[in-house]
mmCIF file with all atom_site columns, C-alpha atoms in Angstrom:
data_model
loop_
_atom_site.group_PDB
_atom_site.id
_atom_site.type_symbol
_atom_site.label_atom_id
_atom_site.label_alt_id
_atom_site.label_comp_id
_atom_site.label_asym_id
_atom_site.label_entity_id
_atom_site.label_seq_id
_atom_site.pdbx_PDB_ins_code
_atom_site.Cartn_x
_atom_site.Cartn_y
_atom_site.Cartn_z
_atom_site.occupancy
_atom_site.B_iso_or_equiv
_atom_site.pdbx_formal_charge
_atom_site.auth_seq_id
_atom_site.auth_comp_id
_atom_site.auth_asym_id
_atom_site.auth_atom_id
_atom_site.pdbx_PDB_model_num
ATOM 1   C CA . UNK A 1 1   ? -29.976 -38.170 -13.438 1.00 68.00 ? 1   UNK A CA 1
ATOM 2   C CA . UNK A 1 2   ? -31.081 -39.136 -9.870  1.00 68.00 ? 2   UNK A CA 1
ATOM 3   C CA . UNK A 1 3   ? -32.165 -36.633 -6.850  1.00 68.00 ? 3   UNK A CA 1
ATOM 4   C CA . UNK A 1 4   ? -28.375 -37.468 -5.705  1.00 64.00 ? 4   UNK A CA 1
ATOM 5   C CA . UNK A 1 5   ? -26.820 -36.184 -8.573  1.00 66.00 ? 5   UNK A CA 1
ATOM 6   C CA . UNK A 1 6   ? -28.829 -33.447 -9.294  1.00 58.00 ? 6   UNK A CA 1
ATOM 7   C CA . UNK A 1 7   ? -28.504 -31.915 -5.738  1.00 52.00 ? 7   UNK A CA 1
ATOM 8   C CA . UNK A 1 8   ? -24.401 -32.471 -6.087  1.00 53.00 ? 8   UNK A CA 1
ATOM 9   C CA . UNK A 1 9   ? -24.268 -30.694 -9.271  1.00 59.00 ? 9   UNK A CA 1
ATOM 10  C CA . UNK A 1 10  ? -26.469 -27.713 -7.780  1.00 50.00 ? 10  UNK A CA 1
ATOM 11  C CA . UNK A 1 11  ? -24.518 -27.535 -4.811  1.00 47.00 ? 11  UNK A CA 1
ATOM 12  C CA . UNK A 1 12  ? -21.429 -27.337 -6.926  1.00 52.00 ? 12  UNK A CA 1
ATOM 13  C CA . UNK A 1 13  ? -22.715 -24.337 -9.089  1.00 50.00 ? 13  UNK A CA 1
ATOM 14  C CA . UNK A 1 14  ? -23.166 -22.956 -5.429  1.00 42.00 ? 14  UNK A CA 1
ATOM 15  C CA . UNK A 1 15  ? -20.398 -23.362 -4.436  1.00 43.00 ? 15  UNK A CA 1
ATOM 16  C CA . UNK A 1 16  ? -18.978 -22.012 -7.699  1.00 44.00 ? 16  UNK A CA 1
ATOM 17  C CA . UNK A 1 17  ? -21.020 -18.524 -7.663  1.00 39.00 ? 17  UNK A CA 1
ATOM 18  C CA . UNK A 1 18  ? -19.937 -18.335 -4.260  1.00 42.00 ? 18  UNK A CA 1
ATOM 19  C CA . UNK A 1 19  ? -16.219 -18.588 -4.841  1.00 38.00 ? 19  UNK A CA 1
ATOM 20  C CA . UNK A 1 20  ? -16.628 -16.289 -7.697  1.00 37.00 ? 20  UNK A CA 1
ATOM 21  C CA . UNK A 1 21  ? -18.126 -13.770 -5.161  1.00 34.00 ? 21  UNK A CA 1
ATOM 22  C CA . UNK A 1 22  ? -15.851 -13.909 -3.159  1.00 36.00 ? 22  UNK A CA 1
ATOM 23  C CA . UNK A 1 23  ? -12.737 -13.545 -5.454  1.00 38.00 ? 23  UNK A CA 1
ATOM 24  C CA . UNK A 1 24  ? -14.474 -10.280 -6.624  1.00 37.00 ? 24  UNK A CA 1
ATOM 25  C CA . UNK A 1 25  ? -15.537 -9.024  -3.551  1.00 36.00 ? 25  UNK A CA 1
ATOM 26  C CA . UNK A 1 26  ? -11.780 -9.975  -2.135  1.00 40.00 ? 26  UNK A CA 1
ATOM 27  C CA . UNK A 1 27  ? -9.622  -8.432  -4.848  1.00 43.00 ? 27  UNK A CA 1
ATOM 28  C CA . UNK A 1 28  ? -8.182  -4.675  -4.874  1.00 46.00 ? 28  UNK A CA 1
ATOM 29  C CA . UNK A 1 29  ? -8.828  -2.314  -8.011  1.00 51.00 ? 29  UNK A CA 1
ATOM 30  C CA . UNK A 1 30  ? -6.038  0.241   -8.467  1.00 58.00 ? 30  UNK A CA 1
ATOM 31  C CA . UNK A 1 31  ? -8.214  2.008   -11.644 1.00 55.00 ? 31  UNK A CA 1
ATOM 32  C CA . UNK A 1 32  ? -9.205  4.447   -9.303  1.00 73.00 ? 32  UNK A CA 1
ATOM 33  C CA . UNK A 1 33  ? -5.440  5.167   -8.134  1.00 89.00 ? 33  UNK A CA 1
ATOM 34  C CA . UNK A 1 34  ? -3.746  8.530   -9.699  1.00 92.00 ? 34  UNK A CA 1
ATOM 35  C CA . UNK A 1 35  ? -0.458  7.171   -9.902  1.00 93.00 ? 35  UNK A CA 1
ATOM 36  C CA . UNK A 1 36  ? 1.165   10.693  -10.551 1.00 94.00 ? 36  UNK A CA 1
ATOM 37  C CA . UNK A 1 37  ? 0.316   11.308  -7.394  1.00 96.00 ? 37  UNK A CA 1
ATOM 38  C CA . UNK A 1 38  ? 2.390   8.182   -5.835  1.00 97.00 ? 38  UNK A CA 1
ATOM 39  C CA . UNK A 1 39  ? 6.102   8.077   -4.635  1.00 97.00 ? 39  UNK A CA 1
ATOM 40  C CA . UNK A 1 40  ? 7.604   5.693   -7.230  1.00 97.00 ? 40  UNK A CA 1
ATOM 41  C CA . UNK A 1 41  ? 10.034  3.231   -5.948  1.00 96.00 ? 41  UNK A CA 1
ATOM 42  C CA . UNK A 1 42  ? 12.114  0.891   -8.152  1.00 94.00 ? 42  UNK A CA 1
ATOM 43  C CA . UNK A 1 43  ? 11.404  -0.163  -11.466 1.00 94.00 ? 43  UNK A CA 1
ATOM 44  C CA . UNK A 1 44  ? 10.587  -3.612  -11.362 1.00 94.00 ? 44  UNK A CA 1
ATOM 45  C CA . UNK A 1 45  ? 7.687   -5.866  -13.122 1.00 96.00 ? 45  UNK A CA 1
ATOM 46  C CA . UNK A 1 46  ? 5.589   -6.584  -10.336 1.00 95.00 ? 46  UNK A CA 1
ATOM 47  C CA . UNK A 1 47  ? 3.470   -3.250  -8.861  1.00 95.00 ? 47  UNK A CA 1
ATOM 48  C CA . UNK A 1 48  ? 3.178   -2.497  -5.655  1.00 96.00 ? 48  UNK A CA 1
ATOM 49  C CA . UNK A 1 49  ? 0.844   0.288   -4.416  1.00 96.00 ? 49  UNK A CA 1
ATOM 50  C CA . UNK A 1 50  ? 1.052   1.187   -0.624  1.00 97.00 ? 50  UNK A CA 1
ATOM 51  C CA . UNK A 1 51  ? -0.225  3.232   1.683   1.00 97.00 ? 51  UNK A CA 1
ATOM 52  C CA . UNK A 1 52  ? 1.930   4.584   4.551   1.00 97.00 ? 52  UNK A CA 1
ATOM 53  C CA . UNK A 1 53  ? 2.618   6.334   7.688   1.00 97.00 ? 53  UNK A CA 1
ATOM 54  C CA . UNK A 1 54  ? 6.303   7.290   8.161   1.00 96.00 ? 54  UNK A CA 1
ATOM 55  C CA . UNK A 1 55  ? 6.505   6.708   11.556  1.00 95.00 ? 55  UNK A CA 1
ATOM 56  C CA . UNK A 1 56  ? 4.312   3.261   11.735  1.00 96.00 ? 56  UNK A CA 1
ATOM 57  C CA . UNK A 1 57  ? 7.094   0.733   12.661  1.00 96.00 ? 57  UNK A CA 1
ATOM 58  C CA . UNK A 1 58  ? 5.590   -2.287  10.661  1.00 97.00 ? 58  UNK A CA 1
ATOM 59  C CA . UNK A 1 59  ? 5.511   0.440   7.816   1.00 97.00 ? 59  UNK A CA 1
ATOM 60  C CA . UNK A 1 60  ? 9.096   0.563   8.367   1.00 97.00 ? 60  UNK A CA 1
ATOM 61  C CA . UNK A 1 61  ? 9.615   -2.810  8.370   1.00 97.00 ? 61  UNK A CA 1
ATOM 62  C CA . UNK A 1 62  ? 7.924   -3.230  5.078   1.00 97.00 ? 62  UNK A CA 1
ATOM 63  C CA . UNK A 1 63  ? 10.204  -0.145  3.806   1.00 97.00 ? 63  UNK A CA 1
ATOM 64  C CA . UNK A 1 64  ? 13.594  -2.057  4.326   1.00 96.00 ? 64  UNK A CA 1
ATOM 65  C CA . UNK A 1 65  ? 11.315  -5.593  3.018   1.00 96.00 ? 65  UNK A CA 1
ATOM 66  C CA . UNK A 1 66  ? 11.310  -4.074  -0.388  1.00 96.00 ? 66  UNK A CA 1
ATOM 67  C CA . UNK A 1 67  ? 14.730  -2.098  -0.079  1.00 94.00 ? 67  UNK A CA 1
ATOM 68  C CA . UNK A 1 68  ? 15.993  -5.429  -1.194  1.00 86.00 ? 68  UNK A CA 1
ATOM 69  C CA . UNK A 1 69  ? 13.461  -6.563  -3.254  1.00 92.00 ? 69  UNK A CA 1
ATOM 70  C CA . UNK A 1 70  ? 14.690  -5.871  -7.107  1.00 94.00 ? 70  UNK A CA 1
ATOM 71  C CA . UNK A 1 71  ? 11.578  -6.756  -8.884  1.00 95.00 ? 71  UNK A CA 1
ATOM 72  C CA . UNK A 1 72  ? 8.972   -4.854  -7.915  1.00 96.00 ? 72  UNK A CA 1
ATOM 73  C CA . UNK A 1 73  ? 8.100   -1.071  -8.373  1.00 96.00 ? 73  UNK A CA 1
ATOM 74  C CA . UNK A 1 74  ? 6.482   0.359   -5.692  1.00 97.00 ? 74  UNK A CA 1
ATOM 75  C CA . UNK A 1 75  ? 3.649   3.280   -5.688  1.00 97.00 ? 75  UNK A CA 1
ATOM 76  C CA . UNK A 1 76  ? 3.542   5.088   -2.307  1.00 98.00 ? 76  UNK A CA 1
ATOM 77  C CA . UNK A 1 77  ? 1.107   6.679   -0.999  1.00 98.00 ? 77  UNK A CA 1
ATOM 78  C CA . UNK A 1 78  ? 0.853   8.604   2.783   1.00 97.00 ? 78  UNK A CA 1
ATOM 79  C CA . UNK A 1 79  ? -1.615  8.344   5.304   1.00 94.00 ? 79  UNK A CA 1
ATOM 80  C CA . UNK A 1 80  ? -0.043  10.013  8.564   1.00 92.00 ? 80  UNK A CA 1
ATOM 81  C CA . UNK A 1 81  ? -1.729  8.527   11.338  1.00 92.00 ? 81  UNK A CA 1
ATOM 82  C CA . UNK A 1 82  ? -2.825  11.075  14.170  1.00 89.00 ? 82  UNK A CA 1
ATOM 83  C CA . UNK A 1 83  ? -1.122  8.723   16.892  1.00 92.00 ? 83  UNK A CA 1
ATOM 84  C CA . UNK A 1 84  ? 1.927   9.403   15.084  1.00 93.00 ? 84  UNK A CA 1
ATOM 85  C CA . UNK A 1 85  ? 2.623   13.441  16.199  1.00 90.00 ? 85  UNK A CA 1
ATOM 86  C CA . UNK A 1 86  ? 5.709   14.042  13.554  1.00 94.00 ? 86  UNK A CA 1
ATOM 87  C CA . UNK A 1 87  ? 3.915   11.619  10.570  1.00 95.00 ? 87  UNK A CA 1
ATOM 88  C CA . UNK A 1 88  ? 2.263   14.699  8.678   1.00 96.00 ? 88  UNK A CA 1
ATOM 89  C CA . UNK A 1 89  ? 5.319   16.616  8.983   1.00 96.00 ? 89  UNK A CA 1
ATOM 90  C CA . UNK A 1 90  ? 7.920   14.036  7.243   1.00 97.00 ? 90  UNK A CA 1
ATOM 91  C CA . UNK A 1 91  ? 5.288   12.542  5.130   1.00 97.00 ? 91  UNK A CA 1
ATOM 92  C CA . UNK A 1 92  ? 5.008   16.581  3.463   1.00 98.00 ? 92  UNK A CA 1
ATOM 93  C CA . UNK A 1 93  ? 9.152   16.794  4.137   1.00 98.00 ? 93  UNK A CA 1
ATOM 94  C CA . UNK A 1 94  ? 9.372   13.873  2.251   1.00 98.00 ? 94  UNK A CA 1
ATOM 95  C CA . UNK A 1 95  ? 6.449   14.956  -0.519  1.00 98.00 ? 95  UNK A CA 1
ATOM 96  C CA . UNK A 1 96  ? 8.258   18.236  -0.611  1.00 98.00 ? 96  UNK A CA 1
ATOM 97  C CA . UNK A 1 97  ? 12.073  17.012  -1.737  1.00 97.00 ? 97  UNK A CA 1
ATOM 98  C CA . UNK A 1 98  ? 13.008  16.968  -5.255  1.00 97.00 ? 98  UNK A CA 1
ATOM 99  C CA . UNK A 1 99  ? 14.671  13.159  -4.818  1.00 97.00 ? 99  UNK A CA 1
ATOM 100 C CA . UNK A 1 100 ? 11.259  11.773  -2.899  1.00 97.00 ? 100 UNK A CA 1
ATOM 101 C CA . UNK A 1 101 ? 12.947  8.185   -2.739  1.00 96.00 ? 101 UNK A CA 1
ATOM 102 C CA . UNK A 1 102 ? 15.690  9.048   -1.393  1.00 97.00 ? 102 UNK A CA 1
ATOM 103 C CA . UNK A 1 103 ? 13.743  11.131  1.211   1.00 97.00 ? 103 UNK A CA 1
ATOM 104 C CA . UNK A 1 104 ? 11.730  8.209   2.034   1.00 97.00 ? 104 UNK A CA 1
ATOM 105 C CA . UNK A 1 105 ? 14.504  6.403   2.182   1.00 97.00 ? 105 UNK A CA 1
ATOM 106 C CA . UNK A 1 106 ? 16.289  8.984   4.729   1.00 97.00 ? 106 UNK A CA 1
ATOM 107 C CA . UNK A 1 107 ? 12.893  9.097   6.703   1.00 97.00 ? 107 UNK A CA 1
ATOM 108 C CA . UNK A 1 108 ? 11.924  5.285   6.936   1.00 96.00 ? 108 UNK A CA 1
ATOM 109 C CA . UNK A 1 109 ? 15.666  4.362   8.277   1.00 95.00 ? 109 UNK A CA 1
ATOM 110 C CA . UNK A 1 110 ? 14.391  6.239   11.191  1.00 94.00 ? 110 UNK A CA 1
ATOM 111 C CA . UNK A 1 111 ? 17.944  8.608   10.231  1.00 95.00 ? 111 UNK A CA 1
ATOM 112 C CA . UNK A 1 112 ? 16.102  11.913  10.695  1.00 93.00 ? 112 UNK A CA 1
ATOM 113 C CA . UNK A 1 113 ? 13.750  10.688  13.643  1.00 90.00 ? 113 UNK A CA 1
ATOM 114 C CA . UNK A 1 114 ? 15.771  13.278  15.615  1.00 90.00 ? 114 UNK A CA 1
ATOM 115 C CA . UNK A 1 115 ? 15.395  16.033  13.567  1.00 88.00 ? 115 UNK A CA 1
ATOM 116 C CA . UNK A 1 116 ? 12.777  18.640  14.945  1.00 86.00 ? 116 UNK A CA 1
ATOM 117 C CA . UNK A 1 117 ? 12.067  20.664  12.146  1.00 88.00 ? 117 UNK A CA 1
ATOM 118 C CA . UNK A 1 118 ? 11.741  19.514  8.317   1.00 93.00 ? 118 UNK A CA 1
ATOM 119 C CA . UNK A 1 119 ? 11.252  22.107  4.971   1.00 94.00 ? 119 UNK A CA 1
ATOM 120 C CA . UNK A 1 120 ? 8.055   21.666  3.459   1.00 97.00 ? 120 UNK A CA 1
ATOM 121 C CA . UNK A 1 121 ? 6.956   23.397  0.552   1.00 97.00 ? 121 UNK A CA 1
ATOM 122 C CA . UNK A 1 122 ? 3.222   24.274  -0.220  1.00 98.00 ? 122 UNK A CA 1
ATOM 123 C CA . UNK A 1 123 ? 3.645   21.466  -3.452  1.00 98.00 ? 123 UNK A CA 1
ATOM 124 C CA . UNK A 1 124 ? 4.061   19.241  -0.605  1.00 97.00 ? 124 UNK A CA 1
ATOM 125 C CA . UNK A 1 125 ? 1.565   19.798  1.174   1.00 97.00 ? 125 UNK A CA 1
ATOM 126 C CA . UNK A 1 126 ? -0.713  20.080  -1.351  1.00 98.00 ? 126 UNK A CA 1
ATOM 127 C CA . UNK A 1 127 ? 0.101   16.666  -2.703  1.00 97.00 ? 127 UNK A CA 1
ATOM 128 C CA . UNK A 1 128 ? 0.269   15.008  0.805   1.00 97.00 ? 128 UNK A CA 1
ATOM 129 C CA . UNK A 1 129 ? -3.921  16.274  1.002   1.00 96.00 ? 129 UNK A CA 1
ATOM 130 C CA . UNK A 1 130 ? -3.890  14.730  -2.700  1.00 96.00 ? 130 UNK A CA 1
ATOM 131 C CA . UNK A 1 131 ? -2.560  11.371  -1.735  1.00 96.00 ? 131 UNK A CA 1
ATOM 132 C CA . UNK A 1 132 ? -5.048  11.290  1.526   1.00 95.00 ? 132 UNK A CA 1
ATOM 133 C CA . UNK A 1 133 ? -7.965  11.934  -0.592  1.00 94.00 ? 133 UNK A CA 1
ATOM 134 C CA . UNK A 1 134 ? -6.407  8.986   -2.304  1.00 93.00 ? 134 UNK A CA 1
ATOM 135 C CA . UNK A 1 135 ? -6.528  6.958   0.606   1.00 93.00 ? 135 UNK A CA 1
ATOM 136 C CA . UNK A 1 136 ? -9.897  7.910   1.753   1.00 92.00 ? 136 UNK A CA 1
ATOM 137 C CA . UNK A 1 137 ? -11.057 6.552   -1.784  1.00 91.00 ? 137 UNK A CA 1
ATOM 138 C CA . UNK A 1 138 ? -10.202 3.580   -1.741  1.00 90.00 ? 138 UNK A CA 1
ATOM 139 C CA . UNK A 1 139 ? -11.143 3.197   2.039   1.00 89.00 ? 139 UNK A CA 1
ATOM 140 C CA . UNK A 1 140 ? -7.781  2.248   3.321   1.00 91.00 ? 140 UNK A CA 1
ATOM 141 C CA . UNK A 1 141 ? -8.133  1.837   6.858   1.00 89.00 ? 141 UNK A CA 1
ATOM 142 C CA . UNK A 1 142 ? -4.725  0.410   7.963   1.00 91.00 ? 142 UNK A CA 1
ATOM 143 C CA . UNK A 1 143 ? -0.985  1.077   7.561   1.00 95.00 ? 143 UNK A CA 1
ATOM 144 C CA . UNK A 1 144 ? 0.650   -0.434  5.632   1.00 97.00 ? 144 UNK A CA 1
ATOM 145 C CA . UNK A 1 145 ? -1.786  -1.606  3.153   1.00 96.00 ? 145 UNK A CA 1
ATOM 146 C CA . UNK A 1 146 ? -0.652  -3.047  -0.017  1.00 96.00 ? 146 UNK A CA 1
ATOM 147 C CA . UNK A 1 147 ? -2.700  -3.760  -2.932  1.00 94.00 ? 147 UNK A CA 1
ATOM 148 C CA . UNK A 1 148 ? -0.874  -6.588  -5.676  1.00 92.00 ? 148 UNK A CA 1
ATOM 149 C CA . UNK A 1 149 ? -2.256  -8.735  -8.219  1.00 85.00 ? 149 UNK A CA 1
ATOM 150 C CA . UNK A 1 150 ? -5.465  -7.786  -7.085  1.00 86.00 ? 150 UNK A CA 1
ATOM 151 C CA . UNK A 1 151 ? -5.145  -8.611  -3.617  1.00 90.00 ? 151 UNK A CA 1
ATOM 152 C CA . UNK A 1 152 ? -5.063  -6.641  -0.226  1.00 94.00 ? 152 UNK A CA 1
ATOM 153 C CA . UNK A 1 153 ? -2.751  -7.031  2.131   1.00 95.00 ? 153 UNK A CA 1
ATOM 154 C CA . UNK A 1 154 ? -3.701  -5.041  5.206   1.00 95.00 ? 154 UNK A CA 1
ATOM 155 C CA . UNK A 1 155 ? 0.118   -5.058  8.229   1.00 95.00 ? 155 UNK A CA 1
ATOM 156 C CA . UNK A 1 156 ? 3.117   -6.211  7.054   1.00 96.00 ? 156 UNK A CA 1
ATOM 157 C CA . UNK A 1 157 ? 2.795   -9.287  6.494   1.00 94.00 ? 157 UNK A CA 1
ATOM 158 C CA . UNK A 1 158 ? 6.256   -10.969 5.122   1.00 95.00 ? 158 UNK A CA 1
ATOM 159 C CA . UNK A 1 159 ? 4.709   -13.915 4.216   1.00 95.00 ? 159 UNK A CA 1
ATOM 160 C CA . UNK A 1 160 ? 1.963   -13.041 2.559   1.00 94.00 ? 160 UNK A CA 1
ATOM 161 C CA . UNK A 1 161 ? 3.243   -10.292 0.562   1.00 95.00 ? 161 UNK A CA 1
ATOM 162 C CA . UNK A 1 162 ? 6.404   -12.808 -0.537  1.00 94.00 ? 162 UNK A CA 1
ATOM 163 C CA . UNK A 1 163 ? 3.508   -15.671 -1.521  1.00 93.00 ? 163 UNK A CA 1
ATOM 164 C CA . UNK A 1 164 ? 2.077   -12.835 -3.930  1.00 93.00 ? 164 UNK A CA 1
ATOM 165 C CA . UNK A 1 165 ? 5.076   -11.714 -5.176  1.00 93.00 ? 165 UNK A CA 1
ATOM 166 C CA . UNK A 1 166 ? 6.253   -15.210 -5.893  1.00 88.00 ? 166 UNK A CA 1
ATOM 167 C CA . UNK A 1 167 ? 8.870   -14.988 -3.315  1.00 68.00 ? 167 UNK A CA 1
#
């Protein structure tokens, strides 16, 4: 083997160990992730976890994405953002309700954005500090957030998501 050679084939392990880093370093882990603790959404084979705010609009927008998506289960999980006044409120409304999709549902068609007041129960709220524990664990710093096949997705993005979902 010649210098030549030599120096391609260590600059391809290189390059190798540094792809490998970077896969690991890139992917999402959901073993951490109390699922009980997650709004589930469908029943699909393809998981979706994702964190929230109820009155983010690209949240939204990724709400009626997968409202038409048959395939995939989703796992929701709340962060109200503080720039969103009423987000803490129908995130624990919507953690409070015995039919949580359908609450989420009701909530991220923007149908009760005129409603002042919601019912929360103390369950509610107790799981809505639950879920942002959750969030603060796996150091979730944008909504939405979506974690699939190992990936994160941080904003709705259509394309990506539908690229990792297989379309």
């Amino acid at each position: 083997m010649n210098k030549k050679e030599g120096f391609m084939n260590c600059f391809k392990y290189v390059l190798f160990v540094i792809a490998a880093l970077v896969l690991y370093v890139g992917t999402a882990s959901a073993s951490g992730i109390d699922f009980d603790k997650a709004i589930v959404i469908g029943s699909g084979p393809k998981k979706v976890v994702e964190f929230t705010d109820p009155d983010c609009p690209f949240c939204r927008k990724a709400a009626k994405f997968f409202a038409g998506r048959t395939d995939v289960t989703q796992y929701i999980f709340f962060w109200p953002l503080p720039r969103h006044p009423k987000a803490k409120e129908k995130a624990q409304f919507i953690l409070s309700q015995h039919d949580k999709a359908k609450a989420y549902h009701d909530v991220m068609s923007g149908k009760l954005d005129s409603q002042q007041t919601f019912t929360i129960t103390p369950a509610g709220i107790k799981l809505q500090e639950e879920q942002y524990e959750i969030v603060k664990k796996n150091n979730v710093s944008a909504t939405p957030t979506f974690m699939l096949f190992g990936r994160i997705i941080e904003g709705f993005d259509q394309k990506k998501i539908e690229e990792a979902l297989g379309r």
